[in-house]
Amino acid sequence: MSEAAEPKTPRKLYLISYGCQMNDYDSAKMAEVLAASHGYERTQQPEEADLLLLNTCSIREKAQEKVFSELGRWREWKAAAPGRVIGVGGCVASQEGEALTARAPIVDIVFGPQTLHRLPELLDRTRQTQAPSIDISFPEIEKFDRLPEPKASGPSAYVSIMEGCSKYCTFCVVPYTRGAEVSRPLDDVLTECALLVAQGVRDITLLGQNVNAYRGKMGESRELCDLALLIRYLAQLPGLERIRFTTSHPAEFSDALIQAYADEPKLASFLHLPVQSGSDRILGMMKRGYTRAQFLDKIARVRAARPDLSLSSDFIVGFPTESDEDFVLTMNLIDEARFDCAFSFVYSPRPGTPAANLRDGVDADTKNRRLQMLQARIREYDDAFRAGLVGSRQRVLVEKAATRGGGQLAARLSNHRWVNFDAPESLIGQLVDVEITAAAANSLRGRLLTDRVCA
Ligand code: SAH
Ligand code: F3S
């Protein structure tokens, strides 16, 4: 762009993001795409912005309604200055499509999770035509080819390795809003990781709805790379110290991946493996593709491979017809598997999913009571897990100054827990050894043992 054509002050973007890690990743990409194309900068002050983006999520809450009431709040903002544009992306946009602009005419752009890279064109088109621009198609992997080079924003980063999900669990809207599973080619993933490591990234989380369905093309070969092999390749990357992944599906949790926990020290001691329920009857109705016994067998084998593992999961309580007996089976499963971390949700029917046609026979009080019991049990295992770390020596990656300040730094253990300790800010981005001295309510406290370790 010539100097004369450049705007005097950068254009400002106000971005509201709901939902999961996948959405946070997509939001960061939206900002990067618009920075590269139009010089947009993100702002926390909406009055400075001429572009408002809402990245929506429809996995659980009555998200559509939330989006429409949120949009209602932006009517005055839009009217207050000419040329202001409102875009809605993410899963609600994908589900609603044109219905969104019909019901909320203040919306100018509607884009889906797979078309966020087309935002610059959609924005130009809407500005030129003064009419809404809508693109919620699923153009496979084109999105990744069109994203600007990744920019590190600290020593840890997310790298998306696949999109979509083809599992069709009966309660879940993701396969409809994000499309079928598509993997990025291996070389693209390795290049993105190498670029991030060159910028100081030491800890990478491989991201996807179902990362152990990853099957990346390997150059011109007809062979496909799975997640376990991808981890092996990444472990060779000098400078990259920790590899994480989320989320994986128990049915596809392979022996090769369990083996990686046994002999690949860069693979972090953390596993998020959503189980949803401990009752085979409910698992069958959810179409999860595994039984309680099969799940427990996999857990036992990962624990044998990696004894200090932190184990996390997702649970849904109150799935249609869930009885007290079914719920007790879920609670027993928590005791058997010893999950020390979990995301748990009350079931909510999602439009268009098979389970939405089932009679939702569990009343709201029962659902909430079950949720609280489940969360209390997980908290007990979390407390015990963290208490068990006190006195241990841990290698941690220093990520930032602690939120509480006071000269403390915040670092992450291999098992995903945060520890705060006194140390100079020059250590940010480094691996250091600490002794865990106390387990507080939400974080651990530690004492610096060695500053900087050669990894
Ligand atoms: N593989 C994805 C799953 C996305 S949904 C990921 O891990 O991000 C995330 C979690 O939301 C699911 O594991 C499930 O526990 C919960 N969930 C999905 N649909 C739901 C629904 N209709 N009601 C309640 N919880 C739901
Ligand atoms: Fe949803 Fe099941 Fe896929 S929970 S994201 S359909 S694995």
GROMACS .gro file of C-alpha atoms and ligand atoms in nm:
model
  488
    1MET     CA    1   0.000   0.000   0.000
    2SER     CA    2   0.141   0.344  -0.083
    3GLU     CA    3   0.200   0.581   0.202
    4ALA     CA    4  -0.064   0.822   0.076
    5ALA     CA    5  -0.329   0.548   0.078
    6GLU     CA    6  -0.263   0.449   0.435
    7PRO     CA    7  -0.513   0.574   0.690
    8LYS     CA    8  -0.361   0.820   0.941
    9THR     CA    9  -0.466   0.616   1.240
   10PRO     CA   10  -0.516   0.242   1.225
   11ARG     CA   11  -0.871   0.120   1.202
   12LYS     CA   12  -1.001  -0.036   1.520
   13LEU     CA   13  -1.179  -0.363   1.563
   14TYR     CA   14  -1.392  -0.456   1.864
   15LEU     CA   15  -1.424  -0.832   1.893
   16ILE     CA   16  -1.655  -1.027   2.123
   17SER     CA   17  -1.577  -1.396   2.152
   18TYR     CA   18  -1.790  -1.665   2.311
   19GLY     CA   19  -1.721  -2.026   2.387
   20CYS     CA   20  -1.443  -2.272   2.352
   21GLN     CA   21  -1.068  -2.278   2.281
   22MET     CA   22  -1.147  -2.337   1.917
   23ASN     CA   23  -1.338  -2.008   1.913
   24ASP     CA   24  -1.060  -1.820   2.090
   25TYR     CA   25  -0.821  -1.949   1.828
   26ASP     CA   26  -1.054  -1.842   1.548
   27SER     CA   27  -1.098  -1.498   1.708
   28ALA     CA   28  -0.722  -1.446   1.716
   29LYS     CA   29  -0.709  -1.545   1.348
   30MET     CA   30  -0.988  -1.299   1.258
   31ALA     CA   31  -0.788  -1.018   1.416
   32GLU     CA   32  -0.471  -1.129   1.234
   33VAL     CA   33  -0.645  -1.154   0.897
   34LEU     CA   34  -0.789  -0.803   0.927
   35ALA     CA   35  -0.460  -0.662   1.056
   36ALA     CA   36  -0.286  -0.797   0.747
   37SER     CA   37  -0.551  -0.685   0.497
   38HIS     CA   38  -0.674  -0.352   0.636
   39GLY     CA   39  -0.431  -0.266   0.917
   40TYR     CA   40  -0.697  -0.323   1.182
   41GLU     CA   41  -0.596  -0.312   1.548
   42ARG     CA   42  -0.801  -0.464   1.827
   43THR     CA   43  -0.942  -0.225   2.084
   44GLN     CA   44  -1.121  -0.268   2.416
   45GLN     CA   45  -1.311   0.060   2.356
   46PRO     CA   46  -1.605   0.005   2.122
   47GLU     CA   47  -1.648   0.379   2.062
   48GLU     CA   48  -1.306   0.384   1.887
   49ALA     CA   49  -1.400   0.097   1.657
   50ASP     CA   50  -1.562   0.104   1.313
   51LEU     CA   51  -1.594  -0.275   1.299
   52LEU     CA   52  -1.765  -0.499   1.552
   53LEU     CA   53  -1.728  -0.875   1.525
   54LEU     CA   54  -1.921  -1.128   1.732
   55ASN     CA   55  -1.768  -1.475   1.729
   56THR     CA   56  -2.053  -1.696   1.847
   57CYS     CA   57  -2.081  -2.046   1.989
   58SER     CA   58  -2.387  -2.269   1.986
   59ILE     CA   59  -2.256  -2.578   2.159
   60ARG     CA   60  -2.456  -2.536   2.476
   61GLU     CA   61  -2.656  -2.233   2.584
   62LYS     CA   62  -2.949  -2.094   2.403
   63ALA     CA   63  -2.688  -1.920   2.199
   64GLN     CA   64  -2.912  -1.785   1.924
   65GLU     CA   65  -3.116  -1.586   2.172
   66LYS     CA   66  -2.803  -1.458   2.342
   67VAL     CA   67  -2.669  -1.334   2.010
   68PHE     CA   68  -2.988  -1.150   1.922
   69SER     CA   69  -3.008  -0.978   2.258
   70GLU     CA   70  -2.639  -0.886   2.234
   71LEU     CA   71  -2.702  -0.739   1.888
   72GLY     CA   72  -2.986  -0.531   2.028
   73ARG     CA   73  -2.731  -0.356   2.251
   74TRP     CA   74  -2.525  -0.246   1.948
   75ARG     CA   75  -2.798  -0.063   1.758
   76GLU     CA   76  -2.708   0.276   1.903
   77TRP     CA   77  -2.335   0.215   1.851
   78LYS     CA   78  -2.396   0.149   1.485
   79ALA     CA   79  -2.616   0.454   1.439
   80ALA     CA   80  -2.372   0.684   1.620
   81ALA     CA   81  -2.117   0.703   1.334
   82PRO     CA   82  -2.150   0.647   0.962
   83GLY     CA   83  -1.977   0.348   0.805
   84ARG     CA   84  -1.976   0.127   1.112
   85VAL     CA   85  -1.999  -0.242   1.024
   86ILE     CA   86  -2.121  -0.540   1.229
   87GLY     CA   87  -2.014  -0.896   1.148
   88VAL     CA   88  -2.133  -1.219   1.308
   89GLY     CA   89  -1.920  -1.532   1.280
   90GLY     CA   90  -1.890  -1.874   1.440
   91CYS     CA   91  -2.144  -2.148   1.493
   92VAL     CA   92  -2.459  -1.941   1.534
   93ALA     CA   93  -2.380  -1.762   1.209
   94SER     CA   94  -2.324  -2.097   1.044
   95GLN     CA   95  -2.659  -2.227   1.165
   96GLU     CA   96  -2.866  -1.916   1.098
   97GLY     CA   97  -2.715  -1.791   0.771
   98GLU     CA   98  -2.943  -1.542   0.595
   99ALA     CA   99  -3.202  -1.572   0.869
  100LEU     CA  100  -2.962  -1.373   1.082
  101THR     CA  101  -2.965  -1.059   0.867
  102ALA     CA  102  -3.340  -1.099   0.814
  103ARG     CA  103  -3.404  -1.095   1.186
  104ALA     CA  104  -3.127  -0.849   1.277
  105PRO     CA  105  -3.090  -0.603   0.987
  106ILE     CA  106  -2.807  -0.421   1.166
  107VAL     CA  107  -2.582  -0.717   1.078
  108ASP     CA  108  -2.373  -0.654   0.765
  109ILE     CA  109  -2.154  -0.964   0.745
  110VAL     CA  110  -2.229  -1.326   0.827
  111PHE     CA  111  -1.940  -1.572   0.810
  112GLY     CA  112  -1.883  -1.926   0.935
  113PRO     CA  113  -1.591  -2.091   1.117
  114GLN     CA  114  -1.451  -2.205   0.781
  115THR     CA  115  -1.479  -1.872   0.600
  116LEU     CA  116  -1.319  -1.633   0.848
  117HIS     CA  117  -1.021  -1.594   0.611
  118ARG     CA  118  -1.261  -1.433   0.362
  119LEU     CA  119  -1.345  -1.152   0.605
  120PRO     CA  120  -1.142  -0.889   0.415
  121GLU     CA  121  -1.337  -0.953   0.092
  122LEU     CA  122  -1.668  -0.968   0.276
  123LEU     CA  123  -1.590  -0.638   0.445
  124ASP     CA  124  -1.490  -0.466   0.120
  125ARG     CA  125  -1.798  -0.600  -0.054
  126THR     CA  126  -2.036  -0.483   0.213
  127ARG     CA  127  -1.875  -0.137   0.220
  128GLN     CA  128  -1.900  -0.107  -0.159
  129THR     CA  129  -2.250  -0.243  -0.204
  130GLN     CA  130  -2.399  -0.120   0.124
  131ALA     CA  131  -2.567  -0.461   0.136
  132PRO     CA  132  -2.513  -0.763   0.362
  133SER     CA  133  -2.238  -1.011   0.268
  134ILE     CA  134  -2.298  -1.370   0.369
  135ASP     CA  135  -2.062  -1.666   0.335
  136ILE     CA  136  -2.109  -1.967   0.559
  137SER     CA  137  -1.979  -2.233   0.322
  138PHE     CA  138  -1.731  -2.510   0.417
  139PRO     CA  139  -1.450  -2.464   0.162
  140GLU     CA  140  -1.248  -2.746   0.322
  141ILE     CA  141  -0.893  -2.651   0.409
  142GLU     CA  142  -0.871  -2.327   0.207
  143LYS     CA  143  -0.895  -2.132   0.534
  144PHE     CA  144  -0.548  -2.237   0.644
  145ASP     CA  145  -0.385  -2.158   0.310
  146ARG     CA  146  -0.513  -1.804   0.331
  147LEU     CA  147  -0.421  -1.714   0.687
  148PRO     CA  148  -0.128  -1.479   0.748
  149GLU     CA  149   0.190  -1.617   0.910
  150PRO     CA  150   0.129  -1.701   1.274
  151LYS     CA  151   0.239  -1.447   1.535
  152ALA     CA  152   0.344  -1.565   1.878
  153SER     CA  153   0.195  -1.378   2.170
  154GLY     CA  154   0.398  -1.545   2.446
  155PRO     CA  155   0.581  -1.870   2.507
  156SER     CA  156   0.276  -2.091   2.445
  157ALA     CA  157   0.057  -2.113   2.136
  158TYR     CA  158  -0.229  -2.301   1.974
  159VAL     CA  159  -0.198  -2.461   1.634
  160SER     CA  160  -0.511  -2.591   1.467
  161ILE     CA  161  -0.441  -2.924   1.297
  162MET     CA  162  -0.788  -3.022   1.184
  163GLU     CA  163  -1.133  -2.877   1.149
  164GLY     CA  164  -1.479  -3.013   1.203
  165CYS     CA  165  -1.606  -3.338   1.343
  166SER     CA  166  -1.764  -3.645   1.183
  167LYS     CA  167  -1.863  -3.829   1.500
  168TYR     CA  168  -2.223  -3.708   1.519
  169CYS     CA  169  -2.278  -3.764   1.889
  170THR     CA  170  -2.655  -3.739   1.918
  171PHE     CA  171  -2.648  -3.429   2.144
  172CYS     CA  172  -2.389  -3.224   1.957
  173VAL     CA  173  -2.425  -2.947   1.704
  174VAL     CA  174  -2.057  -2.926   1.603
  175PRO     CA  175  -2.070  -3.155   1.294
  176TYR     CA  176  -2.351  -2.936   1.156
  177THR     CA  177  -2.192  -2.599   1.232
  178ARG     CA  178  -1.826  -2.677   1.162
  179GLY     CA  179  -1.860  -2.946   0.898
  180ALA     CA  180  -1.687  -3.281   0.855
  181GLU     CA  181  -1.335  -3.365   0.974
  182VAL     CA  182  -1.063  -3.221   0.751
  183SER     CA  183  -0.694  -3.244   0.838
  184ARG     CA  184  -0.423  -2.996   0.747
  185PRO     CA  185  -0.127  -3.143   0.557
  186LEU     CA  186   0.163  -3.244   0.783
  187ASP     CA  187   0.410  -3.000   0.623
  188ASP     CA  188   0.178  -2.705   0.688
  189VAL     CA  189   0.144  -2.796   1.055
  190LEU     CA  190   0.519  -2.847   1.097
  191THR     CA  191   0.594  -2.516   0.922
  192GLU     CA  192   0.351  -2.323   1.141
  193CYS     CA  193   0.500  -2.481   1.454
  194ALA     CA  194   0.855  -2.405   1.340
  195LEU     CA  195   0.762  -2.040   1.271
  196LEU     CA  196   0.616  -2.011   1.622
  197VAL     CA  197   0.918  -2.176   1.785
  198ALA     CA  198   1.144  -1.932   1.598
  199GLN     CA  199   0.947  -1.655   1.775
  200GLY     CA  200   1.014  -1.805   2.118
  201VAL     CA  201   0.719  -2.044   2.158
  202ARG     CA  202   0.810  -2.341   2.378
  203ASP     CA  203   0.470  -2.502   2.441
  204ILE     CA  204   0.227  -2.586   2.160
  205THR     CA  205  -0.127  -2.716   2.193
  206LEU     CA  206  -0.252  -2.898   1.885
  207LEU     CA  207  -0.612  -2.800   1.842
  208GLY     CA  208  -0.917  -2.957   1.683
  209GLN     CA  209  -1.263  -3.087   1.770
  210ASN     CA  210  -1.132  -3.440   1.753
  211VAL     CA  211  -0.755  -3.435   1.711
  212ASN     CA  212  -0.701  -3.805   1.717
  213ALA     CA  213  -0.890  -3.827   1.391
  214TYR     CA  214  -0.597  -3.629   1.244
  215ARG     CA  215  -0.482  -3.781   0.914
  216GLY     CA  216  -0.248  -3.531   0.752
  217LYS     CA  217  -0.112  -3.574   0.400
  218MET     CA  218   0.263  -3.635   0.404
  219GLY     CA  219   0.414  -3.456   0.103
  220GLU     CA  220   0.338  -3.642  -0.218
  221SER     CA  221   0.319  -3.977  -0.042
  222ARG     CA  222  -0.016  -4.154  -0.018
  223GLU     CA  223   0.046  -4.230   0.347
  224LEU     CA  224  -0.128  -4.026   0.611
  225CYS     CA  225   0.021  -3.901   0.934
  226ASP     CA  226  -0.178  -3.967   1.252
  227LEU     CA  227  -0.163  -3.770   1.577
  228ALA     CA  228   0.093  -4.000   1.742
  229LEU     CA  229   0.330  -3.966   1.447
  230LEU     CA  230   0.275  -3.589   1.432
  231ILE     CA  231   0.379  -3.569   1.798
  232ARG     CA  232   0.693  -3.769   1.717
  233TYR     CA  233   0.783  -3.528   1.436
  234LEU     CA  234   0.721  -3.223   1.652
  235ALA     CA  235   0.932  -3.364   1.932
  236GLN     CA  236   1.230  -3.338   1.693
  237LEU     CA  237   1.183  -2.961   1.659
  238PRO     CA  238   1.470  -2.798   1.854
  239GLY     CA  239   1.339  -2.538   2.097
  240LEU     CA  240   0.991  -2.686   2.130
  241GLU     CA  241   0.971  -2.829   2.480
  242ARG     CA  242   0.607  -2.921   2.534
  243ILE     CA  243   0.341  -3.069   2.314
  244ARG     CA  244  -0.026  -3.079   2.414
  245PHE     CA  245  -0.343  -3.163   2.224
  246THR     CA  246  -0.713  -3.108   2.269
  247THR     CA  247  -0.970  -3.251   2.229
  248SER     CA  248  -0.940  -3.620   2.166
  249HIS     CA  249  -1.214  -3.880   2.141
  250PRO     CA  250  -1.190  -4.197   2.354
  251ALA     CA  251  -1.295  -4.428   2.070
  252GLU     CA  252  -0.997  -4.320   1.861
  253PHE     CA  253  -0.747  -4.295   2.141
  254SER     CA  254  -0.489  -4.525   1.984
  255ASP     CA  255  -0.224  -4.758   2.123
  256ALA     CA  256   0.035  -4.550   1.935
  257LEU     CA  257  -0.074  -4.244   2.133
  258ILE     CA  258  -0.054  -4.437   2.461
  259GLN     CA  259   0.297  -4.541   2.360
  260ALA     CA  260   0.387  -4.175   2.303
  261TYR     CA  261   0.298  -4.107   2.668
  262ALA     CA  262   0.543  -4.384   2.764
  263ASP     CA  263   0.846  -4.265   2.572
  264GLU     CA  264   0.805  -3.907   2.450
  265PRO     CA  265   0.894  -3.675   2.739
  266LYS     CA  266   0.794  -3.361   2.545
  267LEU     CA  267   0.435  -3.483   2.541
  268ALA     CA  268   0.284  -3.305   2.843
  269SER     CA  269   0.155  -3.503   3.144
  270PHE     CA  270  -0.200  -3.398   3.080
  271LEU     CA  271  -0.489  -3.561   2.900
  272HIS     CA  272  -0.835  -3.422   2.831
  273LEU     CA  273  -1.049  -3.717   2.730
  274PRO     CA  274  -1.423  -3.640   2.733
  275VAL     CA  275  -1.626  -3.934   2.862
  276GLN     CA  276  -1.969  -3.764   2.903
  277SER     CA  277  -2.128  -4.042   3.113
  278GLY     CA  278  -2.043  -4.356   3.309
  279SER     CA  279  -2.357  -4.543   3.203
  280ASP     CA  280  -2.334  -4.772   2.901
  281ARG     CA  281  -2.703  -4.718   2.833
  282ILE     CA  282  -2.657  -4.340   2.812
  283LEU     CA  283  -2.329  -4.372   2.618
  284GLY     CA  284  -2.519  -4.583   2.364
  285MET     CA  285  -2.797  -4.325   2.335
  286MET     CA  286  -2.533  -4.056   2.288
  287LYS     CA  287  -2.372  -4.269   2.013
  288ARG     CA  288  -2.029  -4.222   2.166
  289GLY     CA  289  -1.885  -4.546   2.028
  290TYR     CA  290  -1.725  -4.688   2.345
  291THR     CA  291  -1.831  -4.853   2.668
  292ARG     CA  292  -1.741  -4.762   3.021
  293ALA     CA  293  -1.511  -5.068   3.040
  294GLN     CA  294  -1.332  -4.974   2.719
  295PHE     CA  295  -1.281  -4.620   2.847
  296LEU     CA  296  -1.143  -4.742   3.180
  297ASP     CA  297  -0.910  -4.983   3.003
  298LYS     CA  298  -0.758  -4.697   2.801
  299ILE     CA  299  -0.719  -4.483   3.112
  300ALA     CA  300  -0.544  -4.764   3.298
  301ARG     CA  301  -0.299  -4.804   3.011
  302VAL     CA  302  -0.222  -4.430   2.982
  303ARG     CA  303  -0.170  -4.411   3.356
  304ALA     CA  304   0.069  -4.706   3.340
  305ALA     CA  305   0.259  -4.525   3.062
  306ARG     CA  306   0.261  -4.191   3.248
  307PRO     CA  307   0.207  -4.227   3.623
  308ASP     CA  308   0.205  -3.851   3.702
  309LEU     CA  309  -0.068  -3.776   3.446
  310SER     CA  310  -0.338  -3.517   3.517
  311LEU     CA  311  -0.664  -3.650   3.376
  312SER     CA  312  -0.943  -3.421   3.263
  313SER     CA  313  -1.282  -3.488   3.105
  314ASP     CA  314  -1.618  -3.349   2.992
  315PHE     CA  315  -1.947  -3.463   3.143
  316ILE     CA  316  -2.308  -3.406   3.051
  317VAL     CA  317  -2.566  -3.456   3.327
  318GLY     CA  318  -2.938  -3.488   3.267
  319PHE     CA  319  -2.923  -3.640   2.920
  320PRO     CA  320  -3.281  -3.749   2.831
  321THR     CA  321  -3.390  -4.050   3.045
  322GLU     CA  322  -3.078  -4.035   3.269
  323SER     CA  323  -3.189  -4.211   3.590
  324ASP     CA  324  -3.042  -4.197   3.939
  325GLU     CA  325  -2.874  -4.531   3.864
  326ASP     CA  326  -2.715  -4.391   3.547
  327PHE     CA  327  -2.587  -4.093   3.741
  328VAL     CA  328  -2.446  -4.313   4.017
  329LEU     CA  329  -2.253  -4.499   3.746
  330THR     CA  330  -2.104  -4.167   3.635
  331MET     CA  331  -2.002  -4.084   3.992
  332ASN     CA  332  -1.844  -4.431   4.029
  333LEU     CA  333  -1.656  -4.379   3.708
  334ILE     CA  334  -1.510  -4.057   3.846
  335ASP     CA  335  -1.385  -4.253   4.148
  336GLU     CA  336  -1.238  -4.527   3.932
  337ALA     CA  337  -1.071  -4.298   3.680
  338ARG     CA  338  -0.978  -4.026   3.936
  339PHE     CA  339  -1.037  -3.729   3.708
  340ASP     CA  340  -0.872  -3.428   3.871
  341CYS     CA  341  -1.019  -3.175   3.632
  342ALA     CA  342  -1.343  -3.152   3.432
  343PHE     CA  343  -1.584  -2.941   3.235
  344SER     CA  344  -1.937  -3.046   3.323
  345PHE     CA  345  -2.261  -2.930   3.174
  346VAL     CA  346  -2.632  -2.971   3.213
  347TYR     CA  347  -2.769  -3.124   2.894
  348SER     CA  348  -2.933  -2.872   2.663
  349PRO     CA  349  -3.119  -2.982   2.351
  350ARG     CA  350  -2.957  -2.839   2.040
  351PRO     CA  351  -3.177  -2.770   1.739
  352GLY     CA  352  -3.122  -3.014   1.453
  353THR     CA  353  -2.952  -3.285   1.664
  354PRO     CA  354  -3.112  -3.632   1.701
  355ALA     CA  355  -3.126  -3.607   2.081
  356ALA     CA  356  -3.337  -3.291   2.054
  357ASN     CA  357  -3.627  -3.518   1.950
  358LEU     CA  358  -3.604  -3.723   2.270
  359ARG     CA  359  -3.833  -3.637   2.556
  360ASP     CA  360  -3.621  -3.446   2.807
  361GLY     CA  361  -3.752  -3.637   3.111
  362VAL     CA  362  -3.510  -3.503   3.374
  363ASP     CA  363  -3.632  -3.198   3.566
  364ALA     CA  364  -3.415  -2.891   3.610
  365ASP     CA  365  -3.369  -2.936   3.988
  366THR     CA  366  -3.243  -3.290   3.943
  367LYS     CA  367  -3.005  -3.181   3.669
  368ASN     CA  368  -2.862  -2.901   3.882
  369ARG     CA  369  -2.831  -3.123   4.189
  370ARG     CA  370  -2.643  -3.383   3.985
  371LEU     CA  371  -2.416  -3.119   3.837
  372GLN     CA  372  -2.325  -2.988   4.179
  373MET     CA  373  -2.255  -3.334   4.318
  374LEU     CA  374  -2.036  -3.414   4.021
  375GLN     CA  375  -1.844  -3.089   4.043
  376ALA     CA  376  -1.788  -3.133   4.417
  377ARG     CA  377  -1.645  -3.481   4.360
  378ILE     CA  378  -1.408  -3.357   4.089
  379ARG     CA  379  -1.298  -3.076   4.321
  380GLU     CA  380  -1.199  -3.336   4.583
  381TYR     CA  381  -0.977  -3.512   4.330
  382ASP     CA  382  -0.837  -3.178   4.213
  383ASP     CA  383  -0.750  -3.080   4.572
  384ALA     CA  384  -0.588  -3.418   4.634
  385PHE     CA  385  -0.394  -3.399   4.307
  386ARG     CA  386  -0.260  -3.053   4.384
  387ALA     CA  387  -0.182  -3.138   4.747
  388GLY     CA  388   0.014  -3.436   4.615
  389LEU     CA  389   0.241  -3.198   4.422
  390VAL     CA  390   0.355  -3.013   4.735
  391GLY     CA  391   0.721  -3.086   4.803
  392SER     CA  392   0.789  -3.203   4.447
  393ARG     CA  393   1.040  -3.055   4.206
  394GLN     CA  394   0.883  -2.951   3.876
  395ARG     CA  395   1.013  -2.816   3.549
  396VAL     CA  396   0.790  -2.525   3.452
  397LEU     CA  397   0.758  -2.285   3.162
  398VAL     CA  398   0.743  -1.924   3.283
  399GLU     CA  399   0.461  -1.762   3.088
  400LYS     CA  400   0.390  -1.418   3.238
  401ALA     CA  401   0.382  -1.194   3.543
  402ALA     CA  402   0.132  -1.333   3.796
  403THR     CA  403  -0.210  -1.166   3.788
  404ARG     CA  404  -0.171  -1.069   4.152
  405GLY     CA  405   0.157  -0.894   4.076
  406GLY     CA  406   0.394  -0.841   4.367
  407GLY     CA  407   0.695  -0.943   4.157
  408GLN     CA  408   0.564  -1.295   4.118
  409LEU     CA  409   0.570  -1.490   3.796
  410ALA     CA  410   0.317  -1.744   3.671
  411ALA     CA  411   0.441  -2.064   3.514
  412ARG     CA  412   0.278  -2.380   3.388
  413LEU     CA  413   0.368  -2.732   3.490
  414SER     CA  414   0.369  -3.012   3.240
  415ASN     CA  415   0.038  -3.122   3.394
  416HIS     CA  416  -0.125  -2.788   3.302
  417ARG     CA  417  -0.143  -2.650   3.657
  418TRP     CA  418  -0.024  -2.295   3.724
  419VAL     CA  419   0.235  -2.209   3.989
  420ASN     CA  420   0.328  -1.863   4.118
  421PHE     CA  421   0.671  -1.783   4.261
  422ASP     CA  422   0.913  -1.495   4.314
  423ALA     CA  423   1.151  -1.447   4.025
  424PRO     CA  424   1.271  -1.172   3.790
  425GLU     CA  425   1.067  -1.099   3.477
  426SER     CA  426   1.371  -1.179   3.264
  427LEU     CA  427   1.277  -1.545   3.312
  428ILE     CA  428   0.955  -1.515   3.113
  429GLY     CA  429   0.970  -1.758   2.823
  430GLN     CA  430   1.227  -1.981   3.000
  431LEU     CA  431   1.203  -2.327   3.150
  432VAL     CA  432   1.304  -2.330   3.515
  433ASP     CA  433   1.289  -2.575   3.804
  434VAL     CA  434   1.072  -2.494   4.106
  435GLU     CA  435   0.978  -2.669   4.425
  436ILE     CA  436   0.603  -2.668   4.491
  437THR     CA  437   0.558  -2.526   4.841
  438ALA     CA  438   0.180  -2.493   4.880
  439ALA     CA  439  -0.148  -2.569   4.709
  440ALA     CA  440  -0.376  -2.262   4.731
  441ALA     CA  441  -0.739  -2.247   4.617
  442ASN     CA  442  -0.676  -2.178   4.250
  443SER     CA  443  -0.306  -2.202   4.202
  444LEU     CA  444   0.009  -2.350   4.341
  445ARG     CA  445   0.287  -2.162   4.514
  446GLY     CA  446   0.649  -2.244   4.450
  447ARG     CA  447   1.014  -2.158   4.511
  448LEU     CA  448   1.264  -2.110   4.233
  449LEU     CA  449   1.535  -2.375   4.238
  450THR     CA  450   1.732  -2.312   3.921
  451ASP     CA  451   1.687  -2.024   3.685
  452ARG     CA  452   1.703  -2.140   3.327
  453VAL     CA  453   1.750  -2.501   3.246
  454CYS     CA  454   1.907  -2.619   2.926
  455ALA     CA  455   1.637  -2.837   2.788
  456SAH     N1  456  -1.457  -3.222   2.068
  456SAH     C1  457  -1.509  -3.099   2.116
  456SAH     C2  458  -1.641  -3.120   2.173
  456SAH     C3  459  -1.707  -2.997   2.159
  456SAH     S1  460  -1.833  -2.982   2.264
  456SAH     C4  461  -1.428  -3.031   2.220
  456SAH     O1  462  -1.380  -3.097   2.310
  456SAH     O2  463  -1.418  -2.909   2.223
  456SAH     C5  464  -1.751  -2.968   2.421
  456SAH     C6  465  -1.831  -3.033   2.527
  456SAH     O3  466  -1.956  -2.967   2.537
  456SAH     C7  467  -1.867  -3.179   2.498
  456SAH     O4  468  -1.764  -3.268   2.531
  456SAH     C8  469  -1.989  -3.198   2.586
  456SAH     O5  470  -1.953  -3.235   2.717
  456SAH     C9  471  -2.051  -3.057   2.590
  456SAH     N2  472  -2.172  -3.051   2.509
  456SAH    C10  473  -2.182  -3.061   2.375
  456SAH     N3  474  -2.312  -3.054   2.337
  456SAH    C11  475  -2.384  -3.040   2.451
  456SAH    C12  476  -2.524  -3.028   2.478
  456SAH     N4  477  -2.613  -3.034   2.381
  456SAH     N5  478  -2.562  -3.011   2.607
  456SAH    C13  479  -2.470  -3.006   2.707
  456SAH     N6  480  -2.339  -3.019   2.686
  456SAH    C14  481  -2.294  -3.035   2.561
  457F3S    FE1  482  -1.941  -3.314   1.925
  457F3S    FE2  483  -1.909  -3.570   1.959
  457F3S    FE3  484  -1.771  -3.440   1.772
  457F3S     S1  485  -1.919  -3.417   2.120
  457F3S     S2  486  -1.749  -3.235   1.851
  457F3S     S3  487  -1.990  -3.473   1.776
  457F3S     S4  488  -1.696  -3.601   1.907
   0.00000   0.00000   0.00000
